[in-house]
Amino acid sequence: MDKTKVLVTGGAGFIGGNFVQHMVSKYPEYEVYNLDFLTYAGDLSKHISIEDKDNYYFVKADIADRETIYNLFKEKEFEYVVHFAAESHVDRSISEPEIFIKTNVLGTQVLLDAAKAVGVKKFVHISTDEVYGELDFDPTTFFTEDTPLQPNSPYSASKASSDLLVRAYHETFGLPVNITRCSNNYGPYHFPEKLIPLTISRALNDQRVPVYGNGQNIRDWLHVLDHCKAIDLVMHKGNDGEVYNVGGHNEKTNLEVVKTIINALGKSTDLIEYVEDRLGHDKRYAIDPTKLEKLGWVPEYSFNSGISQTIEWYLSNEEWWTNIINGEYQNYFNKQYNLT
Ligand code: NAD
Ligand code: DAU
């Protein structure tokens, strides 16, 4: 009997990479195809432990390359598409927005067309809480699935645009879709341009840690493996056409996060350097995950257990992130921050 074929786009990145490993080990009866263009954010070294498994395949391709994507869908006839591939960093979308439109909007549309052409069983679109815009600091307010979309950055605007396309392909063509909107992830293989791995890697090297503005902006942190479990659940049990918010009620100010890490590493908080604020910096994100919990999702990690596990992982996998920060990343960092 033919095995169930699952296409994961962006599976060489942070969350997609963790999801590919989750799927390959949990479902030996599935064939998992990791399609990734290997941009600056993608790397295959994270998959050394699974690359020889007979249910794992890698395809290098650009999701916006219509001909290649169509041919692949026709050849493989995927049953499931789980779509992570994207430009994901807000700061980069402020300095260079164009690629965000190409990959996040046009790339998603190409995948939707291909999925429609072959008739998939489910198309899961991995989106973000940033499409809802920002909340104020009132701790009783949360993003629900009915919160209006009010994206503030070119990144979140591109993700909101792709969400609307996914919705439209369901309403117009009956494509069986789900959209998940998750809060900030952290955990193994998080690219060091993002706050948590940036803080860990710089503090370990006794380098200054840049905090935007006054450090009081709030993010709602979720361990990446809890996100992967949520996606697995939605993929198999989500009701067609529905949106599911993903978040674990772990709200922290950026300063709290940075100080927690610096203290855990036994370094001095004098490393903190307040730098110019991000343009259009969203104040607060906070997720109400009730709908997903009703579907059966239970997160495993508290922020304390998750951040300890993550710090341990970065200590044990120094070679992975050192290779990144010693490469092209240096140029990005120097352009983005006036820090040494
Ligand atoms: P990431 O930047 O670590 O990885 C993105 C991956 O997509 C990389 O492997 C990259 O090579 C690949 N990619 C980029 N352009 C491509 C293209 N044109 N064709 C094929 N592959 C391409 O991103 P991430 O943090 O793992 O985020 C994955 C998804 O989850 C994104 O859609 C993002 O919007 C969403 N998301 C992220 C978070 C978070 O906290 N990181 C939270 C919620 C949702
Ligand atoms: O909420 C989900 C989103 O989380 C995802 O959709 C995005 O793909 C992901 O990158 C993340 O976006 P953020 O902008 O919230 O993450 P980032 O790690 O870039 O920043 C987290 C917070 O820390 C934010 O308030 C900005 C601040 N920050 C960030 C960096 C990189 C700093 O203070 N200093 C920094 O150097």
Short mmCIF file of C-alpha atoms and ligand atoms in Angstrom, two decimals:
data_model
loop_
_atom_site.label_atom_id
_atom_site.label_comp_id
_atom_site.label_asym_id
_atom_site.label_seq_id
_atom_site.Cartn_x
_atom_site.Cartn_y
_atom_site.Cartn_z
CA MET A 1 0.00 0.00 0.00
CA ASP A 2 1.18 3.52 -0.82
CA LYS A 3 2.37 5.50 2.19
CA THR A 4 0.68 8.77 3.12
CA LYS A 5 2.72 11.60 1.61
CA VAL A 6 3.21 14.77 3.64
CA LEU A 7 4.82 17.88 2.20
CA VAL A 8 6.44 20.19 4.75
CA THR A 9 7.61 23.50 3.29
CA GLY A 10 10.37 25.37 5.14
CA GLY A 11 11.50 22.19 6.89
CA ALA A 12 15.14 23.35 7.02
CA GLY A 13 14.18 26.31 9.22
CA PHE A 14 13.52 26.57 12.94
CA ILE A 15 9.92 25.44 13.46
CA GLY A 16 9.59 23.48 10.21
CA GLY A 17 12.83 21.66 11.10
CA ASN A 18 11.51 20.64 14.51
CA PHE A 19 8.22 19.60 12.90
CA VAL A 20 9.95 17.44 10.26
CA GLN A 21 11.84 15.58 13.01
CA HIS A 22 8.64 15.15 15.01
CA MET A 23 6.81 13.70 11.98
CA VAL A 24 9.64 11.45 10.77
CA SER A 25 10.03 9.81 14.17
CA LYS A 26 6.35 9.69 15.17
CA TYR A 27 4.91 8.47 11.86
CA PRO A 28 7.12 5.84 10.20
CA GLU A 29 4.09 5.00 8.04
CA TYR A 30 4.21 8.47 6.42
CA GLU A 31 6.62 9.75 3.77
CA VAL A 32 7.77 13.20 4.87
CA TYR A 33 9.00 15.54 2.12
CA ASN A 34 10.93 18.58 3.31
CA LEU A 35 10.81 21.27 0.61
CA ASP A 36 13.07 24.22 1.29
CA PHE A 37 14.95 26.82 -0.75
CA LEU A 38 17.77 26.95 1.82
CA THR A 39 17.84 30.72 2.28
CA TYR A 40 20.05 32.24 4.98
CA ALA A 41 17.59 30.77 7.55
CA GLY A 42 17.61 27.20 6.27
CA ASP A 43 20.21 24.56 7.03
CA LEU A 44 20.19 20.82 6.63
CA SER A 45 22.84 20.02 9.22
CA LYS A 46 20.04 19.83 11.79
CA HIS A 47 18.69 16.75 10.00
CA ILE A 48 21.81 14.58 10.09
CA SER A 49 20.06 12.18 12.49
CA ILE A 50 17.12 11.58 10.10
CA GLU A 51 18.64 12.05 6.64
CA ASP A 52 19.13 8.29 6.13
CA LYS A 53 15.65 7.32 7.31
CA ASP A 54 13.55 5.77 4.58
CA ASN A 55 10.53 7.99 5.33
CA TYR A 56 12.44 11.31 4.93
CA TYR A 57 13.09 13.14 1.63
CA PHE A 58 14.54 16.56 0.84
CA VAL A 59 13.66 18.72 -2.17
CA LYS A 60 15.42 22.01 -2.80
CA ALA A 61 12.95 24.42 -4.42
CA ASP A 62 11.51 27.92 -4.23
CA ILE A 63 7.81 27.85 -3.31
CA ALA A 64 7.28 30.77 -5.71
CA ASP A 65 8.61 28.71 -8.66
CA ARG A 66 5.25 27.67 -10.12
CA GLU A 67 6.47 25.14 -12.67
CA THR A 68 8.67 23.22 -10.24
CA ILE A 69 6.00 23.20 -7.55
CA TYR A 70 3.28 22.03 -9.95
CA ASN A 71 5.46 19.24 -11.32
CA LEU A 72 6.30 18.06 -7.82
CA PHE A 73 2.64 18.02 -6.72
CA LYS A 74 1.62 16.14 -9.87
CA GLU A 75 4.37 13.57 -9.38
CA LYS A 76 3.90 12.98 -5.65
CA GLU A 77 0.17 13.63 -5.09
CA PHE A 78 0.66 14.79 -1.50
CA GLU A 79 -2.20 14.14 0.90
CA TYR A 80 -1.08 16.74 3.45
CA VAL A 81 0.69 20.07 2.98
CA VAL A 82 2.04 21.80 6.07
CA HIS A 83 3.28 25.19 4.98
CA PHE A 84 5.98 26.89 7.08
CA ALA A 85 8.24 28.34 4.38
CA ALA A 86 8.45 32.11 4.77
CA GLU A 87 10.64 35.07 5.39
CA SER A 88 10.13 35.26 9.15
CA HIS A 89 12.13 38.10 10.69
CA VAL A 90 10.33 41.40 11.40
CA ASP A 91 13.51 43.52 11.37
CA ARG A 92 14.48 42.23 7.91
CA SER A 93 10.97 43.05 6.64
CA ILE A 94 11.50 46.66 7.73
CA SER A 95 14.76 47.01 5.82
CA GLU A 96 13.89 44.78 2.80
CA PRO A 97 10.14 44.16 2.46
CA GLU A 98 10.02 42.96 -1.15
CA ILE A 99 11.13 39.37 -0.66
CA PHE A 100 8.44 39.03 2.05
CA ILE A 101 5.76 39.68 -0.54
CA LYS A 102 7.30 37.30 -3.06
CA THR A 103 7.80 34.38 -0.69
CA ASN A 104 5.01 34.82 1.84
CA VAL A 105 2.23 35.97 -0.48
CA LEU A 106 3.05 34.75 -4.01
CA GLY A 107 4.73 31.58 -2.75
CA THR A 108 1.65 30.69 -0.70
CA GLN A 109 -0.60 31.30 -3.69
CA VAL A 110 1.50 28.96 -5.86
CA LEU A 111 1.20 26.22 -3.21
CA LEU A 112 -2.56 26.77 -2.92
CA ASP A 113 -2.97 26.47 -6.69
CA ALA A 114 -0.90 23.29 -6.79
CA ALA A 115 -2.82 21.82 -3.82
CA LYS A 116 -6.10 22.63 -5.56
CA ALA A 117 -4.89 21.08 -8.82
CA VAL A 118 -4.11 17.69 -7.23
CA GLY A 119 -6.76 17.77 -4.49
CA VAL A 120 -5.04 17.44 -1.12
CA LYS A 121 -6.71 16.08 2.00
CA LYS A 122 -5.51 19.03 4.11
CA PHE A 123 -3.51 22.24 3.64
CA VAL A 124 -2.27 23.59 6.97
CA HIS A 125 -1.02 27.15 6.77
CA ILE A 126 1.34 28.14 9.60
CA SER A 127 0.66 31.72 10.47
CA THR A 128 1.35 34.03 13.37
CA ASP A 129 -0.36 36.03 16.11
CA GLU A 130 1.29 39.13 14.59
CA VAL A 131 -1.50 39.29 11.98
CA TYR A 132 -3.79 40.58 14.75
CA GLY A 133 -1.56 43.62 15.33
CA GLU A 134 -0.85 44.56 18.93
CA LEU A 135 -2.62 44.55 22.30
CA ASP A 136 -2.23 47.19 24.97
CA PHE A 137 -0.85 46.27 28.40
CA ASP A 138 -4.23 45.34 29.93
CA PRO A 139 -3.52 41.73 31.04
CA THR A 140 -7.16 40.68 30.64
CA THR A 141 -7.13 41.14 26.84
CA PHE A 142 -6.12 38.36 24.44
CA PHE A 143 -6.10 37.59 20.72
CA THR A 144 -8.93 35.20 19.81
CA GLU A 145 -9.59 33.72 16.38
CA ASP A 146 -12.21 36.49 15.89
CA THR A 147 -9.85 39.39 16.57
CA PRO A 148 -9.70 41.56 13.43
CA LEU A 149 -6.52 41.38 11.35
CA GLN A 150 -4.52 44.59 11.81
CA PRO A 151 -0.92 43.77 10.89
CA ASN A 152 1.63 46.49 11.58
CA SER A 153 4.89 45.36 9.96
CA PRO A 154 5.63 44.37 6.36
CA TYR A 155 6.22 40.85 7.72
CA SER A 156 2.85 40.59 9.47
CA ALA A 157 1.09 42.27 6.53
CA SER A 158 2.55 39.61 4.21
CA LYS A 159 1.42 36.84 6.58
CA ALA A 160 -2.07 38.35 6.90
CA SER A 161 -2.26 38.53 3.09
CA SER A 162 -1.37 34.85 2.83
CA ASP A 163 -3.95 33.99 5.52
CA LEU A 164 -6.63 35.74 3.47
CA LEU A 165 -5.62 33.82 0.35
CA VAL A 166 -5.82 30.53 2.26
CA ARG A 167 -9.28 31.49 3.53
CA ALA A 168 -10.36 32.46 0.00
CA TYR A 169 -9.24 29.12 -1.48
CA HIS A 170 -11.41 27.39 1.11
CA GLU A 171 -14.45 29.62 0.54
CA THR A 172 -14.17 29.73 -3.26
CA PHE A 173 -12.79 26.32 -4.19
CA GLY A 174 -13.57 24.24 -1.10
CA LEU A 175 -9.88 23.51 -0.47
CA PRO A 176 -9.68 21.77 2.95
CA VAL A 177 -7.52 24.20 4.89
CA ASN A 178 -6.59 25.17 8.43
CA ILE A 179 -4.72 28.24 9.57
CA THR A 180 -2.75 28.18 12.82
CA ARG A 181 -1.67 31.45 14.46
CA CYS A 182 1.02 30.90 17.03
CA SER A 183 2.77 33.20 19.46
CA ASN A 184 6.57 33.54 19.74
CA ASN A 185 8.36 30.19 19.60
CA TYR A 186 11.68 29.32 21.20
CA GLY A 187 13.75 26.14 21.54
CA PRO A 188 16.41 24.13 19.67
CA TYR A 189 17.62 25.42 16.28
CA HIS A 190 16.18 28.91 16.71
CA PHE A 191 18.13 31.16 14.34
CA PRO A 192 20.36 33.57 16.32
CA GLU A 193 18.85 36.74 14.81
CA LYS A 194 15.82 36.28 17.13
CA LEU A 195 15.75 37.61 20.71
CA ILE A 196 16.24 34.41 22.75
CA PRO A 197 19.06 32.74 20.77
CA LEU A 198 20.65 36.15 20.16
CA THR A 199 20.75 36.74 23.92
CA ILE A 200 22.11 33.28 24.67
CA SER A 201 24.82 33.38 22.01
CA ARG A 202 25.96 36.94 22.78
CA ALA A 203 25.89 36.56 26.56
CA LEU A 204 27.91 33.35 26.31
CA ASN A 205 30.54 35.32 24.36
CA ASP A 206 30.39 38.22 26.88
CA GLN A 207 29.05 40.51 24.13
CA ARG A 208 26.50 43.26 24.64
CA VAL A 209 22.84 42.23 24.28
CA PRO A 210 20.67 44.75 22.38
CA VAL A 211 17.26 45.47 23.91
CA TYR A 212 14.93 47.63 21.82
CA GLY A 213 13.41 50.74 23.44
CA ASN A 214 12.77 50.29 27.17
CA GLY A 215 12.46 46.48 27.07
CA GLN A 216 8.83 46.58 28.28
CA ASN A 217 7.23 45.10 25.13
CA ILE A 218 5.55 41.79 25.90
CA ARG A 219 5.68 38.53 23.94
CA ASP A 220 3.83 35.26 24.74
CA TRP A 221 6.43 32.48 24.53
CA LEU A 222 5.78 28.89 23.46
CA HIS A 223 8.26 26.03 23.26
CA VAL A 224 8.62 24.89 19.65
CA LEU A 225 7.81 21.25 20.49
CA ASP A 226 4.45 22.31 21.95
CA HIS A 227 3.82 24.18 18.69
CA CYS A 228 4.70 21.02 16.70
CA LYS A 229 2.23 18.97 18.75
CA ALA A 230 -0.45 21.59 18.08
CA ILE A 231 0.15 21.44 14.32
CA ASP A 232 0.08 17.62 14.35
CA LEU A 233 -3.30 17.80 16.10
CA VAL A 234 -4.76 20.41 13.73
CA MET A 235 -3.47 18.52 10.69
CA HIS A 236 -5.29 15.34 11.75
CA LYS A 237 -8.29 16.67 13.69
CA GLY A 238 -8.82 20.32 12.69
CA ASN A 239 -12.20 21.18 11.21
CA ASP A 240 -11.87 22.31 7.60
CA GLY A 241 -11.77 26.06 7.11
CA GLU A 242 -11.03 26.81 10.79
CA VAL A 243 -8.38 29.04 12.33
CA TYR A 244 -6.68 27.88 15.56
CA ASN A 245 -4.65 30.16 17.83
CA VAL A 246 -1.64 28.53 19.53
CA GLY A 247 -0.12 29.91 22.73
CA GLY A 248 0.60 28.81 26.27
CA HIS A 249 -0.05 31.88 28.46
CA ASN A 250 3.63 32.65 28.99
CA GLU A 251 3.69 36.44 28.77
CA LYS A 252 7.02 38.10 29.56
CA THR A 253 8.52 41.51 28.95
CA ASN A 254 11.61 41.40 26.76
CA LEU A 255 13.67 42.60 29.71
CA GLU A 256 12.42 39.71 31.87
CA VAL A 257 13.41 37.23 29.15
CA VAL A 258 16.87 38.73 28.66
CA LYS A 259 17.57 38.93 32.41
CA THR A 260 16.38 35.34 32.97
CA ILE A 261 18.84 34.09 30.36
CA ILE A 262 21.76 36.24 31.49
CA ASN A 263 21.24 35.17 35.12
CA ALA A 264 20.93 31.49 34.15
CA LEU A 265 24.25 31.75 32.32
CA GLY A 266 25.90 33.38 35.37
CA LYS A 267 26.71 36.55 33.40
CA SER A 268 26.25 40.21 34.36
CA THR A 269 23.14 42.18 33.41
CA ASP A 270 25.57 45.01 32.59
CA LEU A 271 25.74 43.26 29.19
CA ILE A 272 22.28 44.71 28.42
CA GLU A 273 22.43 47.65 26.04
CA TYR A 274 19.26 49.64 25.34
CA VAL A 275 19.25 50.45 21.62
CA GLU A 276 16.98 52.38 19.26
CA ASP A 277 13.48 50.94 19.20
CA ARG A 278 12.18 48.83 16.29
CA LEU A 279 10.00 50.92 13.93
CA GLY A 280 6.30 50.21 14.56
CA HIS A 281 7.26 47.93 17.48
CA ASP A 282 4.13 46.03 18.58
CA LYS A 283 3.55 46.51 22.31
CA ARG A 284 2.10 43.20 23.40
CA TYR A 285 0.99 39.83 22.04
CA ALA A 286 -1.11 37.37 24.10
CA ILE A 287 -3.01 34.34 22.85
CA ASP A 288 -6.28 32.82 23.98
CA PRO A 289 -5.80 29.13 23.02
CA THR A 290 -9.22 27.90 24.26
CA LYS A 291 -10.36 26.67 20.84
CA LEU A 292 -7.25 24.53 20.37
CA GLU A 293 -7.47 23.20 23.93
CA LYS A 294 -11.02 22.06 23.16
CA LEU A 295 -9.57 20.10 20.24
CA GLY A 296 -7.30 18.32 22.76
CA TRP A 297 -4.04 20.32 22.86
CA VAL A 298 -2.11 20.36 26.14
CA PRO A 299 1.28 22.13 26.17
CA GLU A 300 4.06 20.37 28.04
CA TYR A 301 6.51 23.17 28.81
CA SER A 302 6.20 26.07 31.25
CA PHE A 303 8.41 29.02 30.37
CA ASN A 304 10.82 28.02 33.17
CA SER A 305 11.23 24.41 32.06
CA GLY A 306 11.37 25.40 28.38
CA ILE A 307 13.97 28.12 28.75
CA SER A 308 16.20 25.85 30.87
CA GLN A 309 15.98 23.09 28.25
CA THR A 310 16.73 25.64 25.52
CA ILE A 311 19.76 27.13 27.27
CA GLU A 312 21.09 23.59 27.86
CA TRP A 313 20.61 22.85 24.16
CA TYR A 314 22.57 25.95 23.09
CA LEU A 315 25.36 25.02 25.51
CA SER A 316 25.56 21.50 24.07
CA ASN A 317 25.25 22.56 20.42
CA GLU A 318 27.66 25.46 20.25
CA GLU A 319 29.05 24.34 16.91
CA TRP A 320 25.65 24.77 15.21
CA TRP A 321 25.14 28.40 16.20
CA THR A 322 28.83 29.35 16.06
CA ASN A 323 28.93 28.30 12.39
CA ILE A 324 25.98 30.61 11.75
CA ILE A 325 27.19 33.68 13.61
CA ASN A 326 30.65 33.41 12.05
CA GLY A 327 29.26 33.43 8.52
CA GLU A 328 27.16 35.92 6.51
CA TYR A 329 25.25 36.66 9.73
CA GLN A 330 28.10 38.98 10.82
CA ASN A 331 27.27 41.39 7.97
CA TYR A 332 23.58 41.37 8.89
CA PHE A 333 24.36 41.99 12.54
CA ASN A 334 26.72 44.88 11.83
CA LYS A 335 24.16 46.53 9.55
CA GLN A 336 21.28 46.04 11.98
CA TYR A 337 23.04 47.04 15.23
CA ASN A 338 25.70 49.54 16.05
CA LEU A 339 27.28 47.13 18.52
CA THR A 340 30.44 45.07 18.60
P1 NAD B 1 12.71 30.39 9.70
O1 NAD B 1 13.08 31.72 9.12
O2 NAD B 1 13.57 29.79 10.76
O3 NAD B 1 12.61 29.31 8.53
C1 NAD B 1 12.02 29.59 7.30
C2 NAD B 1 12.41 28.48 6.33
O4 NAD B 1 11.75 28.75 5.08
C3 NAD B 1 13.90 28.42 6.03
O5 NAD B 1 14.36 27.09 6.09
C4 NAD B 1 14.03 28.98 4.62
O6 NAD B 1 15.11 28.44 3.89
C5 NAD B 1 12.69 28.56 4.03
N1 NAD B 1 12.30 29.42 2.90
C6 NAD B 1 12.32 30.78 2.85
N2 NAD B 1 11.94 31.20 1.62
C7 NAD B 1 11.63 30.09 0.91
C8 NAD B 1 11.15 29.87 -0.43
N3 NAD B 1 10.93 30.89 -1.26
N4 NAD B 1 10.91 28.61 -0.81
C9 NAD B 1 11.15 27.56 0.02
N5 NAD B 1 11.63 27.70 1.27
C10 NAD B 1 11.86 28.96 1.71
O7 NAD B 1 11.21 30.55 10.17
P2 NAD B 1 10.47 29.96 11.47
O8 NAD B 1 10.72 30.84 12.61
O9 NAD B 1 10.76 28.51 11.55
O10 NAD B 1 8.95 30.18 11.02
C11 NAD B 1 8.30 29.20 10.22
C12 NAD B 1 6.88 29.65 9.97
O11 NAD B 1 6.18 29.81 11.20
C13 NAD B 1 6.77 30.98 9.23
O12 NAD B 1 5.71 30.89 8.30
C14 NAD B 1 6.43 31.98 10.33
O13 NAD B 1 5.67 33.05 9.83
C15 NAD B 1 5.61 31.12 11.28
N6 NAD B 1 5.67 31.49 12.70
C16 NAD B 1 6.87 31.69 13.34
C17 NAD B 1 6.88 31.96 14.71
C18 NAD B 1 8.17 32.16 15.46
O14 NAD B 1 8.15 32.52 16.63
N7 NAD B 1 9.34 31.90 14.87
C19 NAD B 1 5.68 32.06 15.40
C20 NAD B 1 4.47 31.88 14.70
C21 NAD B 1 4.49 31.58 13.37
O1 DAU B 2 4.69 36.36 17.49
C1 DAU B 2 5.15 35.46 16.53
C2 DAU B 2 6.34 36.03 15.81
O2 DAU B 2 7.43 35.97 16.71
C3 DAU B 2 6.67 35.30 14.51
O3 DAU B 2 5.62 35.47 13.61
C4 DAU B 2 7.96 35.83 13.90
O4 DAU B 2 8.31 35.07 12.76
C5 DAU B 2 9.05 35.72 14.93
O5 DAU B 2 10.26 36.26 14.42
C6 DAU B 2 8.66 36.44 16.23
O6 DAU B 2 8.58 37.87 15.99
P1 DAU B 2 9.14 38.94 17.06
O7 DAU B 2 9.43 40.19 16.35
O8 DAU B 2 8.24 39.01 18.26
O9 DAU B 2 10.49 38.17 17.53
P2 DAU B 2 11.97 38.71 17.80
O10 DAU B 2 12.74 37.60 18.41
O11 DAU B 2 12.54 39.39 16.61
O12 DAU B 2 11.72 39.82 18.91
C7 DAU B 2 11.10 39.49 20.15
C8 DAU B 2 10.99 40.78 20.95
O13 DAU B 2 12.31 41.20 21.32
C9 DAU B 2 10.39 41.94 20.17
O14 DAU B 2 9.59 42.72 21.04
C10 DAU B 2 11.60 42.75 19.71
C11 DAU B 2 12.61 42.50 20.81
N1 DAU B 2 14.01 42.48 20.39
C12 DAU B 2 14.36 41.70 19.33
C13 DAU B 2 15.66 41.64 18.88
C14 DAU B 2 16.04 40.79 17.69
C15 DAU B 2 14.96 43.21 21.08
O15 DAU B 2 14.65 43.91 22.06
N2 DAU B 2 16.26 43.15 20.64
C16 DAU B 2 16.64 42.43 19.56
O16 DAU B 2 17.86 42.46 19.20
#
